[in-house]
XYZ file of C-alpha atoms in Angstrom:
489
model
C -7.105 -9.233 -27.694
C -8.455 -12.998 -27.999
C -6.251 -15.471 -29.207
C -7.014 -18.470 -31.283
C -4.427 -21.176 -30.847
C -4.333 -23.482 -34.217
C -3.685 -26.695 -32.459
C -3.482 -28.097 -29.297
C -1.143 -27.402 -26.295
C 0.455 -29.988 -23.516
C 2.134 -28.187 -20.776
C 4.600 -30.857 -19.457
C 7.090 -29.624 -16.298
C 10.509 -31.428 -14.976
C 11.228 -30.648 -11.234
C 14.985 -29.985 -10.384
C 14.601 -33.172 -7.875
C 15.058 -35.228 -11.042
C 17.677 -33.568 -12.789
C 20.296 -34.720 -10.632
C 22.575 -36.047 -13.574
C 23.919 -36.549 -16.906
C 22.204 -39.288 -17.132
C 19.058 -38.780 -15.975
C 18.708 -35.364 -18.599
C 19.485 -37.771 -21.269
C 16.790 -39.897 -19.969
C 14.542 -37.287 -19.565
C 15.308 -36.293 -22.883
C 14.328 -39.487 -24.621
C 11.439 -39.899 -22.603
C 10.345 -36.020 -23.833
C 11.140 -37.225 -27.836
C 8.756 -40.639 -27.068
C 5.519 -38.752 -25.763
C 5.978 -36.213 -28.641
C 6.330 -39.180 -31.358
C 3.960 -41.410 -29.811
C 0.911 -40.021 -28.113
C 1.314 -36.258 -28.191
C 1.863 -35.928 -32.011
C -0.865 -33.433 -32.346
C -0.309 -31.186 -29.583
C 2.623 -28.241 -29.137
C 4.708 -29.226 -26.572
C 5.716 -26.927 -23.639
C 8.105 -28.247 -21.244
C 8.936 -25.951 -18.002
C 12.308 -26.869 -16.623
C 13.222 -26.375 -12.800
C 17.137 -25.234 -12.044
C 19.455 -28.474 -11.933
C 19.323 -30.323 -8.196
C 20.941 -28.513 -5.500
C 21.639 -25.166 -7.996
C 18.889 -22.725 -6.586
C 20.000 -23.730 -2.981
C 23.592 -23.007 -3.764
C 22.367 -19.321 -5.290
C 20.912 -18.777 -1.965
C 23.565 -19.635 0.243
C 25.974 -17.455 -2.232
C 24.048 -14.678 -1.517
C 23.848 -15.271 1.717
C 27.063 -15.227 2.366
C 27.530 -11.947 -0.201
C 30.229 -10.719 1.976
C 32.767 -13.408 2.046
C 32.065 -15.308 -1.646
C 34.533 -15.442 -3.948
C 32.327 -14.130 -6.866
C 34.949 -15.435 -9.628
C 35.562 -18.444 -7.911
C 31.953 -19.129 -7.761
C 30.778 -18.558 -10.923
C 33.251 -20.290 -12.410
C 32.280 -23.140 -10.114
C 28.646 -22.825 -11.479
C 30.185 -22.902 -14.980
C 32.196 -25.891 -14.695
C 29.024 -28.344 -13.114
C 26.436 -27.204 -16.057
C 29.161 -28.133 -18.994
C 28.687 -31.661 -17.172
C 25.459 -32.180 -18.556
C 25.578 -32.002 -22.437
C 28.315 -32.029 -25.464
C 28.648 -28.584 -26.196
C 29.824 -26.620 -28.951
C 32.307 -24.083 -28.911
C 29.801 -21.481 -29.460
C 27.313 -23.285 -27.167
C 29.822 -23.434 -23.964
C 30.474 -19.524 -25.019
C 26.806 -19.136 -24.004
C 26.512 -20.637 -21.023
C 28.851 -18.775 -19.951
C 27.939 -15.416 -20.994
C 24.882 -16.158 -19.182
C 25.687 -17.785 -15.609
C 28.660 -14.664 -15.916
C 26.008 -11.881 -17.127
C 25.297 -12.118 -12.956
C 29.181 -10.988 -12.123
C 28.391 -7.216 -11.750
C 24.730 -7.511 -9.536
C 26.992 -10.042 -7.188
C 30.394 -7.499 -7.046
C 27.663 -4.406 -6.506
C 25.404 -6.301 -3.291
C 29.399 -7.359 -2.108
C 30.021 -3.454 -2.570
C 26.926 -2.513 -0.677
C 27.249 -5.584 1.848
C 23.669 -6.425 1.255
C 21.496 -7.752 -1.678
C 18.723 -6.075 -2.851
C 15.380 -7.709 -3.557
C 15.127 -7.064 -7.069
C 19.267 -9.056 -7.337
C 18.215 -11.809 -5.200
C 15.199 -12.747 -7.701
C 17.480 -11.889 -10.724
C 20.157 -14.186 -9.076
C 18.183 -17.167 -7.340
C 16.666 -17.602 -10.458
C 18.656 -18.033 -12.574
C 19.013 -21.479 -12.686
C 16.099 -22.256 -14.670
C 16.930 -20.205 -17.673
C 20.945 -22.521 -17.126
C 18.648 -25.332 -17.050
C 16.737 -24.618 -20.710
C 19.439 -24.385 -22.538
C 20.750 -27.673 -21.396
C 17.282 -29.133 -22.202
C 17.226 -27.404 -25.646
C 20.430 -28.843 -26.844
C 20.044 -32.602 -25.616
C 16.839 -32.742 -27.548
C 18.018 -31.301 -30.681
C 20.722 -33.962 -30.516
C 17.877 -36.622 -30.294
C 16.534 -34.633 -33.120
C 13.766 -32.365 -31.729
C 14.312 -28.882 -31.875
C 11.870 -27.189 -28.850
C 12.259 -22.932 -28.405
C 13.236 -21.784 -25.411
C 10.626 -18.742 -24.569
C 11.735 -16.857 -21.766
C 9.066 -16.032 -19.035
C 10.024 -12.319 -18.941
C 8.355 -11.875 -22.763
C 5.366 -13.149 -21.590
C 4.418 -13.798 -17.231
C 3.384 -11.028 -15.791
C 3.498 -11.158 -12.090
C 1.871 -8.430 -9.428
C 5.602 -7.667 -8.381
C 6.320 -8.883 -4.942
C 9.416 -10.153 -4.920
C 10.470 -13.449 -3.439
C 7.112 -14.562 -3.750
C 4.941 -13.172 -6.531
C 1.723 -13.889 -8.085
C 0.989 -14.664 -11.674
C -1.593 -11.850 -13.090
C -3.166 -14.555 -15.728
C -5.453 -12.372 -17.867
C -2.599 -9.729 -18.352
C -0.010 -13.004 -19.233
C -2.627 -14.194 -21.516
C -2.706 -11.096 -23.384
C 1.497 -10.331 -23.185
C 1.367 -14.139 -25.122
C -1.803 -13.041 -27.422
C 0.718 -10.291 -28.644
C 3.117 -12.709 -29.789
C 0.783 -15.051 -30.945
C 2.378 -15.961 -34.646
C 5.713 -17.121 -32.286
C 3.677 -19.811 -30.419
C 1.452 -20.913 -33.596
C 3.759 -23.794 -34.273
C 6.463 -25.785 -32.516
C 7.588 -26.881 -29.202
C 9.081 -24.784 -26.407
C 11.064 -24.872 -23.355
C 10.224 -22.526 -20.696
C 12.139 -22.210 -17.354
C 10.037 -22.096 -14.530
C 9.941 -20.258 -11.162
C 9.883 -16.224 -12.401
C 7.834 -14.180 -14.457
C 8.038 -10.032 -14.957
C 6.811 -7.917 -12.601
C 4.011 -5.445 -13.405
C 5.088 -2.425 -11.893
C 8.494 -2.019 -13.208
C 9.462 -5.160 -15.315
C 11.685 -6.665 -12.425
C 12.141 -10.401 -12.547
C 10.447 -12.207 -9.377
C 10.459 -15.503 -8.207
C 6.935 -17.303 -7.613
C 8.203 -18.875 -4.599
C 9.590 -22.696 -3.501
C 8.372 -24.827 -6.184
C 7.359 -22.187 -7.998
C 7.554 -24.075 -11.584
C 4.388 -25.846 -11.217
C 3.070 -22.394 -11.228
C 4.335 -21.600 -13.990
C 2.928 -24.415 -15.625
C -0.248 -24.137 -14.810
C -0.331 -20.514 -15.341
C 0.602 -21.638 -18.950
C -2.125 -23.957 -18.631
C -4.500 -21.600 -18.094
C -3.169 -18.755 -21.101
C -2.598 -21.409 -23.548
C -5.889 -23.186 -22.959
C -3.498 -26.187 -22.695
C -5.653 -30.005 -23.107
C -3.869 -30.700 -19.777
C -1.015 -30.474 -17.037
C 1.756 -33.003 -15.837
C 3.739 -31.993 -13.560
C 7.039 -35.065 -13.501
C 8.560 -35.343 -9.607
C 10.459 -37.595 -7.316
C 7.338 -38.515 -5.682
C 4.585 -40.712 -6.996
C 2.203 -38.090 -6.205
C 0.110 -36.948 -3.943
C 0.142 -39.735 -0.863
C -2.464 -40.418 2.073
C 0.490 -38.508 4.603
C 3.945 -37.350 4.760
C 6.074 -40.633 3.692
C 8.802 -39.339 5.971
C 6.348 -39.716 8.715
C 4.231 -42.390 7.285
C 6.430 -44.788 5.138
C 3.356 -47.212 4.461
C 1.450 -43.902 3.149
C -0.332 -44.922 -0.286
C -1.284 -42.777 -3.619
C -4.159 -40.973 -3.613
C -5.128 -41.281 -6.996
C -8.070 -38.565 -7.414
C -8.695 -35.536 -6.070
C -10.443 -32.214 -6.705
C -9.430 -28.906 -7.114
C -10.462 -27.991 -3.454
C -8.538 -30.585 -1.993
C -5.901 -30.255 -3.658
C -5.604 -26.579 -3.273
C -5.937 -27.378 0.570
C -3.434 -30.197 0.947
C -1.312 -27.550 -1.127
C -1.814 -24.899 1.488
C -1.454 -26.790 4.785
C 1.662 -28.081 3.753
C 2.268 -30.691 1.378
C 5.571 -30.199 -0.186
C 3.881 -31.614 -3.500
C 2.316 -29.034 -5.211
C 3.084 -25.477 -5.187
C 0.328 -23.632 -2.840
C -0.972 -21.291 -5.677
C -0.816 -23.941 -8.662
C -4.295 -25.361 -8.693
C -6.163 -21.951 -9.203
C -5.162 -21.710 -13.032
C -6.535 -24.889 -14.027
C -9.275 -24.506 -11.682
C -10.681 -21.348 -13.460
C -10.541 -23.466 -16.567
C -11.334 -26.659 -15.617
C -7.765 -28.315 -17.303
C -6.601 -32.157 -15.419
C -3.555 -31.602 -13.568
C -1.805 -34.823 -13.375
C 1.353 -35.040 -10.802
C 3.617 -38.541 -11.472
C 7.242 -39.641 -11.346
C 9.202 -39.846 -14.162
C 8.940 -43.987 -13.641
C 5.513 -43.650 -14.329
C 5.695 -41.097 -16.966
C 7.945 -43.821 -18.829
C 4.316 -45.708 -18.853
C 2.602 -43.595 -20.401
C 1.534 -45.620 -23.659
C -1.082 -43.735 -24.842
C -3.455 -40.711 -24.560
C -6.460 -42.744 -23.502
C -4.306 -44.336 -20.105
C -3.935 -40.132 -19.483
C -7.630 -39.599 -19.718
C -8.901 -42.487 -18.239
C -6.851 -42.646 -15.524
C -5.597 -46.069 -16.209
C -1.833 -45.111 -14.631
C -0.681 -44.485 -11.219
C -0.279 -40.775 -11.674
C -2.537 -38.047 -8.844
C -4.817 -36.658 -11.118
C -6.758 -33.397 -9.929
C -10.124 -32.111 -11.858
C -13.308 -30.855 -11.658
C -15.780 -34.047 -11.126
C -18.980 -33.745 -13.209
C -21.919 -35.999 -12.972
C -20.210 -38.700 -15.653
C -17.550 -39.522 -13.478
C -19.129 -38.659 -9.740
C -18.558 -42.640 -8.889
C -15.477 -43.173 -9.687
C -14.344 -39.843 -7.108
C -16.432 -41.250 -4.515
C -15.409 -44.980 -4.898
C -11.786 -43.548 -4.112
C -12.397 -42.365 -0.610
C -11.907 -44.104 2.330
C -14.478 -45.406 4.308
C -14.685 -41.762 5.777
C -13.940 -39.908 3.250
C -10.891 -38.490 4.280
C -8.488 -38.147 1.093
C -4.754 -37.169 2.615
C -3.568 -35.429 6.299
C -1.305 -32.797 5.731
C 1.334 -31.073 8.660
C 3.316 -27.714 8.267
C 5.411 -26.424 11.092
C 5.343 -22.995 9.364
C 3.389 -21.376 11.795
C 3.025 -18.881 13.842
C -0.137 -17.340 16.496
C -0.072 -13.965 17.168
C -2.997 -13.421 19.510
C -4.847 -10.008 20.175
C -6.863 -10.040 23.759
C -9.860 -7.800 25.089
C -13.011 -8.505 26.855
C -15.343 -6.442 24.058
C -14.274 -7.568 21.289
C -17.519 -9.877 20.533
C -19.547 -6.248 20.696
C -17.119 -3.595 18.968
C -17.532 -4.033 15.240
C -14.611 -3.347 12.434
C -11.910 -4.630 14.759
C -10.431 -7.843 13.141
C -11.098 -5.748 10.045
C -8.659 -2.747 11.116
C -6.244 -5.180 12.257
C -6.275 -7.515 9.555
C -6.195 -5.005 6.940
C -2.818 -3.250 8.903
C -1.614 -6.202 8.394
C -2.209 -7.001 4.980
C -0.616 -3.565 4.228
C 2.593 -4.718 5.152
C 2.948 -7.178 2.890
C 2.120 -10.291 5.117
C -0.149 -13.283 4.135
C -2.595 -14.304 7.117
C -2.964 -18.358 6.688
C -6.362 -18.052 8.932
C -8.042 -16.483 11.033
C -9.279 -17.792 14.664
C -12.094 -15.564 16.991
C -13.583 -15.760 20.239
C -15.648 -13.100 22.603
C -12.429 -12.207 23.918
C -9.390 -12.815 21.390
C -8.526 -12.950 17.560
C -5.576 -15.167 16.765
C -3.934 -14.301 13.392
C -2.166 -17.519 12.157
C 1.071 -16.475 9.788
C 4.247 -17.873 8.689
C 7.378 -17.544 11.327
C 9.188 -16.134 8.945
C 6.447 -13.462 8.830
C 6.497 -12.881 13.130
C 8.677 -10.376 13.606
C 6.668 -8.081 11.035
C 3.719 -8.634 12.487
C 4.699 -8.021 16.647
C 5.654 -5.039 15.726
C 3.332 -3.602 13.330
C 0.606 -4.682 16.786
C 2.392 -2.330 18.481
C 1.421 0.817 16.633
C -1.681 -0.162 16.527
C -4.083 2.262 19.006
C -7.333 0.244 19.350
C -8.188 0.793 23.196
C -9.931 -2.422 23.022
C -6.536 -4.022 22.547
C -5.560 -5.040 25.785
C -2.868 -7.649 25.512
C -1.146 -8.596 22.161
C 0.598 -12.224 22.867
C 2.344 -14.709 20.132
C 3.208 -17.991 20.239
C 5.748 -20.126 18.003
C 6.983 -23.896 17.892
C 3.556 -25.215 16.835
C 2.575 -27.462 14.192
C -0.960 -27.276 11.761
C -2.341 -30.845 11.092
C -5.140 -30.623 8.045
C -7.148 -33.640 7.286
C -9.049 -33.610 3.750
C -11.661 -34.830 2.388
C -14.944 -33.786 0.265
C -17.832 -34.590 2.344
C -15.796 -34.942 5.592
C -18.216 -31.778 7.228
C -21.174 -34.423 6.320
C -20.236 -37.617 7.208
C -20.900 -38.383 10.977
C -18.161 -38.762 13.360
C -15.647 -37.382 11.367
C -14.398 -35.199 14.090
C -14.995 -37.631 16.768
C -12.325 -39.955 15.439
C -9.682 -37.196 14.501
C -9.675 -35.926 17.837
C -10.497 -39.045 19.638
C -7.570 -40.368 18.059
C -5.346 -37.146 19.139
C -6.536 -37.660 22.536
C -5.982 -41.564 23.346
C -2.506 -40.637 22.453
C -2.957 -37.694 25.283
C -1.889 -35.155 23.258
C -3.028 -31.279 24.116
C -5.214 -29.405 20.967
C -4.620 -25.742 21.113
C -7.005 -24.415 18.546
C -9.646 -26.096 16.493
C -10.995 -25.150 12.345
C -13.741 -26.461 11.195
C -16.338 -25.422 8.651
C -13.985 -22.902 6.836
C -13.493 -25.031 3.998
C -15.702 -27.415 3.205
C -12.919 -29.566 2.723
C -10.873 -29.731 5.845
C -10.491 -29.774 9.462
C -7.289 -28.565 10.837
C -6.195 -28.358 14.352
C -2.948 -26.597 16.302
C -0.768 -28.406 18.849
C 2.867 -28.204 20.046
C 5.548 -29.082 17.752
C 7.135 -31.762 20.491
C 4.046 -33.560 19.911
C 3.205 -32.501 16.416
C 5.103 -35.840 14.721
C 2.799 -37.887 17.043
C -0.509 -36.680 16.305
C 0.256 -36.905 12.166
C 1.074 -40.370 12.925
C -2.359 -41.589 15.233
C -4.323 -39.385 12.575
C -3.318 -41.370 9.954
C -3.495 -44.718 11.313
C -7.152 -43.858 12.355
C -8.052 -43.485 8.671
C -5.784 -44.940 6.424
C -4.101 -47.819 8.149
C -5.903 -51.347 9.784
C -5.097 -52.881 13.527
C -1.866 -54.569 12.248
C -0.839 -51.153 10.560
C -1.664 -52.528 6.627
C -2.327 -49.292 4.946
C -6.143 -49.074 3.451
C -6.903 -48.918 -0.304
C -8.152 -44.918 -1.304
C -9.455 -46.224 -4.705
């Protein structure tokens, strides 16, 4: 079924970073009213909300600790801190609390049972979000804007993996073409974070920071004009500010480097958020609320007049502009994720058997794990996975019979440094100075990626020094002699 939206759609998402108070809802609530009256007047509005600061955290550690929580005590607790954050009604508080209390009996059964099942911790840990809407819905309609909340279960169809599922987009585009007449006209709220699973209607969570995938998986079914995704952070910066402080804005990237930073670690952007957009070629623009407030007009959004990150495809009419924001060497951002892990498969024919990394890879993939990259030699194949994702692995190796197997090592406590760039695989010297760099500070490489992505070159070194290289990285391409950071644009 092919829908035909009657006007125009701005996706618009608040992380829970920001709404950390009272106050700053109400804030964020005028802000919302401003855009709409001044400079989004012709578009639908569709603002995803993230759970309230610190409430998905305190889910988890609940059931965690399934065993020893005082369920009543709890929820009650739960209750109490989201009636802080608007003027409710009788009727209004009465739903709130039917709702954080609708999770009383899944919490008493996993106590029961002394565990939690998968499909109660998604139901549970995300749960917040849909606290968070209604919140969101009554502050505006006090500031006289009245925004639906649409519930992602109607609608986002995920492939059913719980605790971190994928968005199916053509089969969510067609669960919202069926309800088509609902989302002709007006504004909505929709919590981020879960969708529905395919398979048996389950809720599932998309995964840390999984809003901004719902977002732009909205993006991408509502043919949305554009995405903004509101943080604590300016954006996306030239390295990790806790690691960098002097780290600067980098105002433009693609969709490739931004899907890369995403993936090697930057806490930004949620890793699977740019490939909705991409497929559609919709701006993604990432800013704080600060410079949201800026926001004057619709032409500061398309020109890129403010000091938001804005990610898009770059077409011949604007070609200059992307390359007059490199550096010198092209190099856009360095990323670092310490959520590694090497498990490393060892035989002397392995550069002459064929289907090997194939049977082993696929074994893998079978069991539900991700591989971040692979790494091959004549004489090994290094699978590079999540920790959290090791113990899986080590012993899935073990029932695997390949005779040309012969030793099956892993190691952990290692960090994955990406530097990114368009053009950094053409411009000379590139890797010369990112390992040159490493080196002068005698620091040990382990492995060594380049030409995967056209984007990137990523290497593997010890966490104990992992801090260390980020740091002489960066200052090779983004800072000068006396440590002044260099402009990207």
């Amino acid at each position: 079924m092919n829908q035909t939206w009657k006007r125009r759609f701005q996706i618009i998402k608040i992380g829970g970073s920001i709404l950390d108070s009272p106050e700053s809802l109400v804030d964020i609530s005028k802000i919302i009213v401003s855009l709409k009256n001044k400079i989004f007047k012709d578009h639908q509005l569709v603002i995803v909300v993230s759970a309230l600061k610190g409430i998905t955290n305190k889910l988890i550690e609940a059931l965690k600790n399934i065993t020893n929580l005082n369920i009543d005590s709890f929820l009650n607790d739960i209750h109490n801190y989201h009636l802080k954050f608007a003027n409710f009604t009788e009727e209004d508080m009465y739903l709130i609390k039917e709702e954080i209390y609708s999770l009383k009996n899944l919490l008493y059964a996993s106590k029961m049972i002394g565990r939690v099942p998968d499909f109660v911790y998604d139901k549970v840990v995300s749960s917040g979000e849909r606290w968070s809407a209604v919140i969101m819905e009554k502050l505006l309609l006090e500031y006289g804007m009245k925004f639906k909340i649409a519930y992602p279960e109607n609608f986002l169809i995920t492939d059913g993996r719980y605790g971190n599922s994928s968005v199916l987009l053509e089969k969510s585009k067609s669960a919202l073409a069926e309800s088509i007449s609902e989302w002709q006209s007006g504004d909505f709220i929709v919590p981020g974070f879960y969708g529905k699973s395919v398979t048996n209607g389950d809720i599932t969570i998309l995964g840390r920071g999984g809003s901004d995938y719902t977002a732009t998986s909205l993006g991408y079914c509502l043919d949305a004009d554009s995405v903004i995704l509101v943080k604590d952070v300016l954006g996306f910066l030239t390295g990790d500010p806790k690691i960098t402080p002097n780290a600067k804005i980098v105002r433009m990237l693609n969709y490739e480097e931004a899907d890369e930073l995403s993936y090697f670690g930057s806490k930004v952007l949620h890793h699977s958020a740019v490939e909705p957009l991409r497929l559609k070629s919709i701006p993604l623009y990432i800013c704080s609320i600060e410079d949201l407030k800026k926001l004057e007009s619709y032409e500061l959004l398309l020109d890129n007049r403010i000091n938001f990150t804005v990610i898009k495809d770059y077409s011949e009419g604007n070609e200059l502009e992307h390359i007059r924001d490199y550096t010198a060497n092209c190099i856009k951002s360095v990323s670092m994720t310490n959520d590694i892990a090497i498990v490393q498969f060892k035989g002397h024919n392995f550069g002459r058997v064929p289907g090997i990394l194939g049977e082993i890879a696929s074994r893998v993939a079978l069991s539900g794990v991700n591989i971040k990259f692979v790494i091959t030699s004549q004489t090994s194949i290094n699978l590079i996975i999540s920790m959290s994702d090791l113990d899986k692995v080590l012993k899935l190796s073990e029932s695997l019979k390949l005779k040309e197997i012969e030793e099956i090592k892993f190691k952990k406590d290692k960090v994955l440094i990406a530097v990114v760039g368009e053009g950094l695989l053409d411009a000379h010297g590139i890797a010369s100075k990112i390992f040159g760099a490493v080196s002068r500070g005698g620091i040990n490489v382990e492995m060594i990626s380049a030409g995967a992505s056209d984007v990137s070159i990523y290497f593997i070194t010890d966490s104990k020094d992992g801090e260390k290289a980020f740091k002489l990285v960066h200052k090779e391409f983004f800072e000068d002699e006396d440590s002044q950071i260099k402009e990207v644009n």
